[in-house]
PDB file of C-alpha atoms in Angstrom:
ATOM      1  CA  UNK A 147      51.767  64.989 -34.436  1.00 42.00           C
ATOM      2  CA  UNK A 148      47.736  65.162 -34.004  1.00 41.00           C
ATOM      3  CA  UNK A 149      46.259  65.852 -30.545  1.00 41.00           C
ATOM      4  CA  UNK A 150      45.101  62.143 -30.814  1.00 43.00           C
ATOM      5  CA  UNK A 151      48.432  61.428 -30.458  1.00 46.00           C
ATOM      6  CA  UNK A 152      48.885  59.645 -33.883  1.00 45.00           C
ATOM      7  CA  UNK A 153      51.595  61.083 -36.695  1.00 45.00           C
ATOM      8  CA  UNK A 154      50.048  61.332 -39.956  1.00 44.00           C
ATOM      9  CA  UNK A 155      51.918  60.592 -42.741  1.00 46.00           C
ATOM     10  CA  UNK A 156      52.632  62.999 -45.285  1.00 47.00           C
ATOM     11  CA  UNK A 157      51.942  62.423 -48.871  1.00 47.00           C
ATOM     12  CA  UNK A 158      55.065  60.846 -49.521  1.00 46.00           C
ATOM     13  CA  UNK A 159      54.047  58.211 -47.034  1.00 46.00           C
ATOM     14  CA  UNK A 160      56.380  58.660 -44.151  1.00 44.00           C
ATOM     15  CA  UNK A 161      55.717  60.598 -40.911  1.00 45.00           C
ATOM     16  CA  UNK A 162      56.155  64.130 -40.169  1.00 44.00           C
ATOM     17  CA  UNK A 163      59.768  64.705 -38.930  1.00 44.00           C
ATOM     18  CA  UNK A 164      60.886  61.608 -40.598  1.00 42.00           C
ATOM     19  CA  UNK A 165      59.422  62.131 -43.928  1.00 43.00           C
ATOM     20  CA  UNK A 166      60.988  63.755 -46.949  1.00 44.00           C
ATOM     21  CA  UNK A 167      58.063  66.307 -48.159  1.00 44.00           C
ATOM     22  CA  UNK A 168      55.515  68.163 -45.542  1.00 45.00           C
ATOM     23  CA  UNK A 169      52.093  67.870 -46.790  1.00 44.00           C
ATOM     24  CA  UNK A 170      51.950  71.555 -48.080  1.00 47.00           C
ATOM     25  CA  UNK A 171      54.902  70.998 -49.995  1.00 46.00           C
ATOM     26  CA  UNK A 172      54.195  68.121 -51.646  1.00 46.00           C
ATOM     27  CA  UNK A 173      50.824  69.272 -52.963  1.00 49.00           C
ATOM     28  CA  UNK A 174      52.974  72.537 -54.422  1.00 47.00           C
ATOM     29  CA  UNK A 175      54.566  70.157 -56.582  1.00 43.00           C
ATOM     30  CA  UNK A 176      51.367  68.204 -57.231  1.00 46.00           C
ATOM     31  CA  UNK A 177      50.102  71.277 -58.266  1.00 48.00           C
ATOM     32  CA  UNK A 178      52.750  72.392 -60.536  1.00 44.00           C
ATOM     33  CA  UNK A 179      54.417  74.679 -58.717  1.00 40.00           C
ATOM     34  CA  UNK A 180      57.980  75.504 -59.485  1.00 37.00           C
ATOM     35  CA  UNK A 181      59.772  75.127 -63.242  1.00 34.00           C
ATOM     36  CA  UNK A 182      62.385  72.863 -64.527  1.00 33.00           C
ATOM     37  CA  UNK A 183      64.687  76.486 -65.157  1.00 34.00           C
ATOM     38  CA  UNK A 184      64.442  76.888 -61.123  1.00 34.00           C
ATOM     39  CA  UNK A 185      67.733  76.203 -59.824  1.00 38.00           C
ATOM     40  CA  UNK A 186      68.027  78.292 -56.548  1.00 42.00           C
ATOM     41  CA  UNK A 187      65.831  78.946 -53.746  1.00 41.00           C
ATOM     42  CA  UNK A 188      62.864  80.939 -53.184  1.00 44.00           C
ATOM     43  CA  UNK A 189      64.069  84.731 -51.693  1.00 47.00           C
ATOM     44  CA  UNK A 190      63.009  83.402 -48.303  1.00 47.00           C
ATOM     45  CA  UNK A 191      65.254  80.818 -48.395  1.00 46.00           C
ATOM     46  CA  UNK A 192      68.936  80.943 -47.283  1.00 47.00           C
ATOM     47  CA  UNK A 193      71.208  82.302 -50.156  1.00 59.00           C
ATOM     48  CA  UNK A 194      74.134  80.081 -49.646  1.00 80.00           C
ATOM     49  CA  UNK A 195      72.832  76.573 -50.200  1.00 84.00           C
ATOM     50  CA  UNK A 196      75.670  74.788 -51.882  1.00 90.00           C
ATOM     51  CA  UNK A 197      74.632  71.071 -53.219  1.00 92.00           C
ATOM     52  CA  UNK A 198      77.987  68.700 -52.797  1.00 92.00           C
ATOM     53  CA  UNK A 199      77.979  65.364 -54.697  1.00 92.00           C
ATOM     54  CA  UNK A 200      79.418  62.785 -52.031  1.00 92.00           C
ATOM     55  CA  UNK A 201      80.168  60.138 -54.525  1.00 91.00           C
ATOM     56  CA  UNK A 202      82.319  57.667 -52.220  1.00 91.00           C
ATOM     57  CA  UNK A 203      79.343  57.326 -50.355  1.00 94.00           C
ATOM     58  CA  UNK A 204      76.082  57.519 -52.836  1.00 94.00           C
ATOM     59  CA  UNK A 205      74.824  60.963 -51.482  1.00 95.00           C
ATOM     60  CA  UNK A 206      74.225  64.405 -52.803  1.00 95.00           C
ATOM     61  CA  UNK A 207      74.459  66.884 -50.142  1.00 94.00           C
ATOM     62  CA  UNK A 208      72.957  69.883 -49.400  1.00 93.00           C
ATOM     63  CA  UNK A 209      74.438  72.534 -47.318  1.00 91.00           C
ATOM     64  CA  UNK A 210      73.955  75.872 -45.494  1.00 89.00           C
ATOM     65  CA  UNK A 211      77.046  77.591 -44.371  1.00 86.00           C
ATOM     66  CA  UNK A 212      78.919  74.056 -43.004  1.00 87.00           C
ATOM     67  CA  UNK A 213      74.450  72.467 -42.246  1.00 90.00           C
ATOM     68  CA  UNK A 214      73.471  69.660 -43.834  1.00 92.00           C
ATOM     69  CA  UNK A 215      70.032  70.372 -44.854  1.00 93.00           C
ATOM     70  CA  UNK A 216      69.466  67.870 -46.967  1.00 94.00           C
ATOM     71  CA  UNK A 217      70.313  64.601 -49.286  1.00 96.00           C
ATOM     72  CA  UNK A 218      69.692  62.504 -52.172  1.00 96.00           C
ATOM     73  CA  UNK A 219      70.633  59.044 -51.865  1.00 96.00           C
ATOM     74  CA  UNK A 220      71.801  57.132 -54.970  1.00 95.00           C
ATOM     75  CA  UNK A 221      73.866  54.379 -56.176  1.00 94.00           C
ATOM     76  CA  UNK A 222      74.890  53.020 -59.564  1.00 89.00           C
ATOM     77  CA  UNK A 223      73.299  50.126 -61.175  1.00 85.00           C
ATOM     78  CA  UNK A 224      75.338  49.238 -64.561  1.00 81.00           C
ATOM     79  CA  UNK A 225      74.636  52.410 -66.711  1.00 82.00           C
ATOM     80  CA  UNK A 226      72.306  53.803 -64.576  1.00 90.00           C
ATOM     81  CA  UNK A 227      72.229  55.734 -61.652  1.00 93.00           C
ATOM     82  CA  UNK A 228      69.270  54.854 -59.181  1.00 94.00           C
ATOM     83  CA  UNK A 229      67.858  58.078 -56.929  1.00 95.00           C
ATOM     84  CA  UNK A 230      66.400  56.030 -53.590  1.00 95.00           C
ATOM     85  CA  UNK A 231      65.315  58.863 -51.412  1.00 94.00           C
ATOM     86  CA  UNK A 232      65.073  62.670 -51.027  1.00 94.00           C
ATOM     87  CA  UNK A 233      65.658  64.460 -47.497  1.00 93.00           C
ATOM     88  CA  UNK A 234      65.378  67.850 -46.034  1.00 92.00           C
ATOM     89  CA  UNK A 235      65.008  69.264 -42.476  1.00 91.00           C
ATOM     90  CA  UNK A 236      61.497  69.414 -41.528  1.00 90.00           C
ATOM     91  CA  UNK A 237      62.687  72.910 -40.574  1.00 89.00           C
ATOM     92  CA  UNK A 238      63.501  74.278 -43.698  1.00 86.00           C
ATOM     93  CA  UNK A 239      60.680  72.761 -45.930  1.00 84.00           C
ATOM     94  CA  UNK A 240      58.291  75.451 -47.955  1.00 85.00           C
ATOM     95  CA  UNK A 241      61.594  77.870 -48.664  1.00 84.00           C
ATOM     96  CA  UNK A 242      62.447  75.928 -52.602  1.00 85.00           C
ATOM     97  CA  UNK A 243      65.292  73.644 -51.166  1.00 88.00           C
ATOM     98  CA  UNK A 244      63.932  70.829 -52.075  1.00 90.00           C
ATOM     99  CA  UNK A 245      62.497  71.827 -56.144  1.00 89.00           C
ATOM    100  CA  UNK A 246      66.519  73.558 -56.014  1.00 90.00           C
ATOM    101  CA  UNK A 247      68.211  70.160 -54.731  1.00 91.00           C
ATOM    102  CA  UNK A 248      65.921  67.789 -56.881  1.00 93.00           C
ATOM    103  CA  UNK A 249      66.714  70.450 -60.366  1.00 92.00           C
ATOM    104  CA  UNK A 250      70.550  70.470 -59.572  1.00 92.00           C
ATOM    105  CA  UNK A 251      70.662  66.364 -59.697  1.00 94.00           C
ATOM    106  CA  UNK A 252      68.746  65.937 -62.313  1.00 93.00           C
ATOM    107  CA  UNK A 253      70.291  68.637 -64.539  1.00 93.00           C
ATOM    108  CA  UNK A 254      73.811  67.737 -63.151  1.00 92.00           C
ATOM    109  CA  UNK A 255      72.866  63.802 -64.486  1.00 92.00           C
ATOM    110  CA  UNK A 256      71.669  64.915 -67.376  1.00 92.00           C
ATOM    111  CA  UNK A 257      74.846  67.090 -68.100  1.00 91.00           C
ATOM    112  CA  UNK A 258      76.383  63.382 -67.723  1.00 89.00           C
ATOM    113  CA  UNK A 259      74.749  61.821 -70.018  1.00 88.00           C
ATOM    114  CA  UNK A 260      73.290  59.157 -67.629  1.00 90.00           C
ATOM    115  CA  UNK A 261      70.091  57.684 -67.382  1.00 93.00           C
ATOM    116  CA  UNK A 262      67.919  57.537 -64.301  1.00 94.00           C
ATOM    117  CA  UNK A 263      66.045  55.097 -62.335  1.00 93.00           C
ATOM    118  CA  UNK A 264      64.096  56.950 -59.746  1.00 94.00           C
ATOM    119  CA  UNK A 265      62.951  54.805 -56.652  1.00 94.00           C
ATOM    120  CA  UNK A 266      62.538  57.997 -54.623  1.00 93.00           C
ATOM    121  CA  UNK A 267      58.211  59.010 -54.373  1.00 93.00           C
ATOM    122  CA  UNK A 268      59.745  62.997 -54.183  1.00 92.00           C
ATOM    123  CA  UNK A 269      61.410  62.676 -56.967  1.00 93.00           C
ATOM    124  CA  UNK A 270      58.932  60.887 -58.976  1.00 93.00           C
ATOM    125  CA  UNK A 271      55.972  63.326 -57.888  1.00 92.00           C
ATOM    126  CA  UNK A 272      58.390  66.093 -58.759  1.00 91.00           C
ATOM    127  CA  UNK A 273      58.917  64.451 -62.364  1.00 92.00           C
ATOM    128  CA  UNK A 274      54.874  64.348 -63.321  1.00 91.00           C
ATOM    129  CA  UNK A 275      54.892  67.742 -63.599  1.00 90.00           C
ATOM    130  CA  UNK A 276      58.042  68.336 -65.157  1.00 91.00           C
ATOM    131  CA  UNK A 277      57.973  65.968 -68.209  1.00 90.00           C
ATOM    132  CA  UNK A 278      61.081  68.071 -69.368  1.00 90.00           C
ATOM    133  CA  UNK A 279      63.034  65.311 -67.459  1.00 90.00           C
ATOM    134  CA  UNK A 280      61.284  61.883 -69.819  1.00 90.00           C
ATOM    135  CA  UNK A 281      64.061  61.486 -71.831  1.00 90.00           C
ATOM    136  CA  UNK A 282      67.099  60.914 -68.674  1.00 90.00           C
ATOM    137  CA  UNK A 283      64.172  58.997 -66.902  1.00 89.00           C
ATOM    138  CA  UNK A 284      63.748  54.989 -67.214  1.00 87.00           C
ATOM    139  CA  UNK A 285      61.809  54.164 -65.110  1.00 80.00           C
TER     140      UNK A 285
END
């Protein structure tokens, strides 16, 4: 929050503390930061982050030890899978948690064989500079 009082949104549109991407974060991946091969964590992030598909309920999870740090909402839509929104805790933003989370879904849905619809403004600011994802992507 700004001394004026007012919350800024981030570049994803949404609020600090509410949003899914600080502002430094999302202009790493604006600026290309990160590769399509990274699949774990920066060395400054915790080692044992564990990503848990929660299918019953339309969520990837991820986890620290037993934290919830973050999650991908999703849901199927006839042959293809829709990714709606991308969280992680403010706290933990700037460490890779988020390029690691975002790499494991798509590469897991890939692996699948599925096609993508992403809704989610993370995701799809992730995907312009990793055009190594066009051919799961629909729209």
């Amino acid at each position: 929050m700004s001394r004026d009082g007012f919350e800024y949104p981030d570049a994803a549109g949404y609020p600090d503390g509410m949003g899914f991407l600080d502002e430094g974060t999302a202009e790493e991946l604006a600026e290309g930061a990160g590769s399509a091969e990274y699949v774990t964590p920066s060395a400054d992030a915790a080692d044992d982050l564990r990503i848990v598909d929660d299918a019953a309920v339309g969520r990837y999870r991820a986890l620290i030890g037993d934290r919830e740090v973050g999650v991908i909402r999703y849901s199927q839509s006839g042959t293809h899978t829709v990714l709606h929104s991308t969280y992680v805790d403010p706290e933990l933003r700037g460490f890779g948690i988020a390029t690691a989370f975002i790499v494991h879904v798509l590469d897991e849905r890939r692996d699948r064989g599925e096609a993508l619809v992403v809704e989610c403004p993370v995701i799809r600011r992730f995907l312009t500079s990793h055009s190594d994802y066009a051919d799961i992507v629909v729209r």
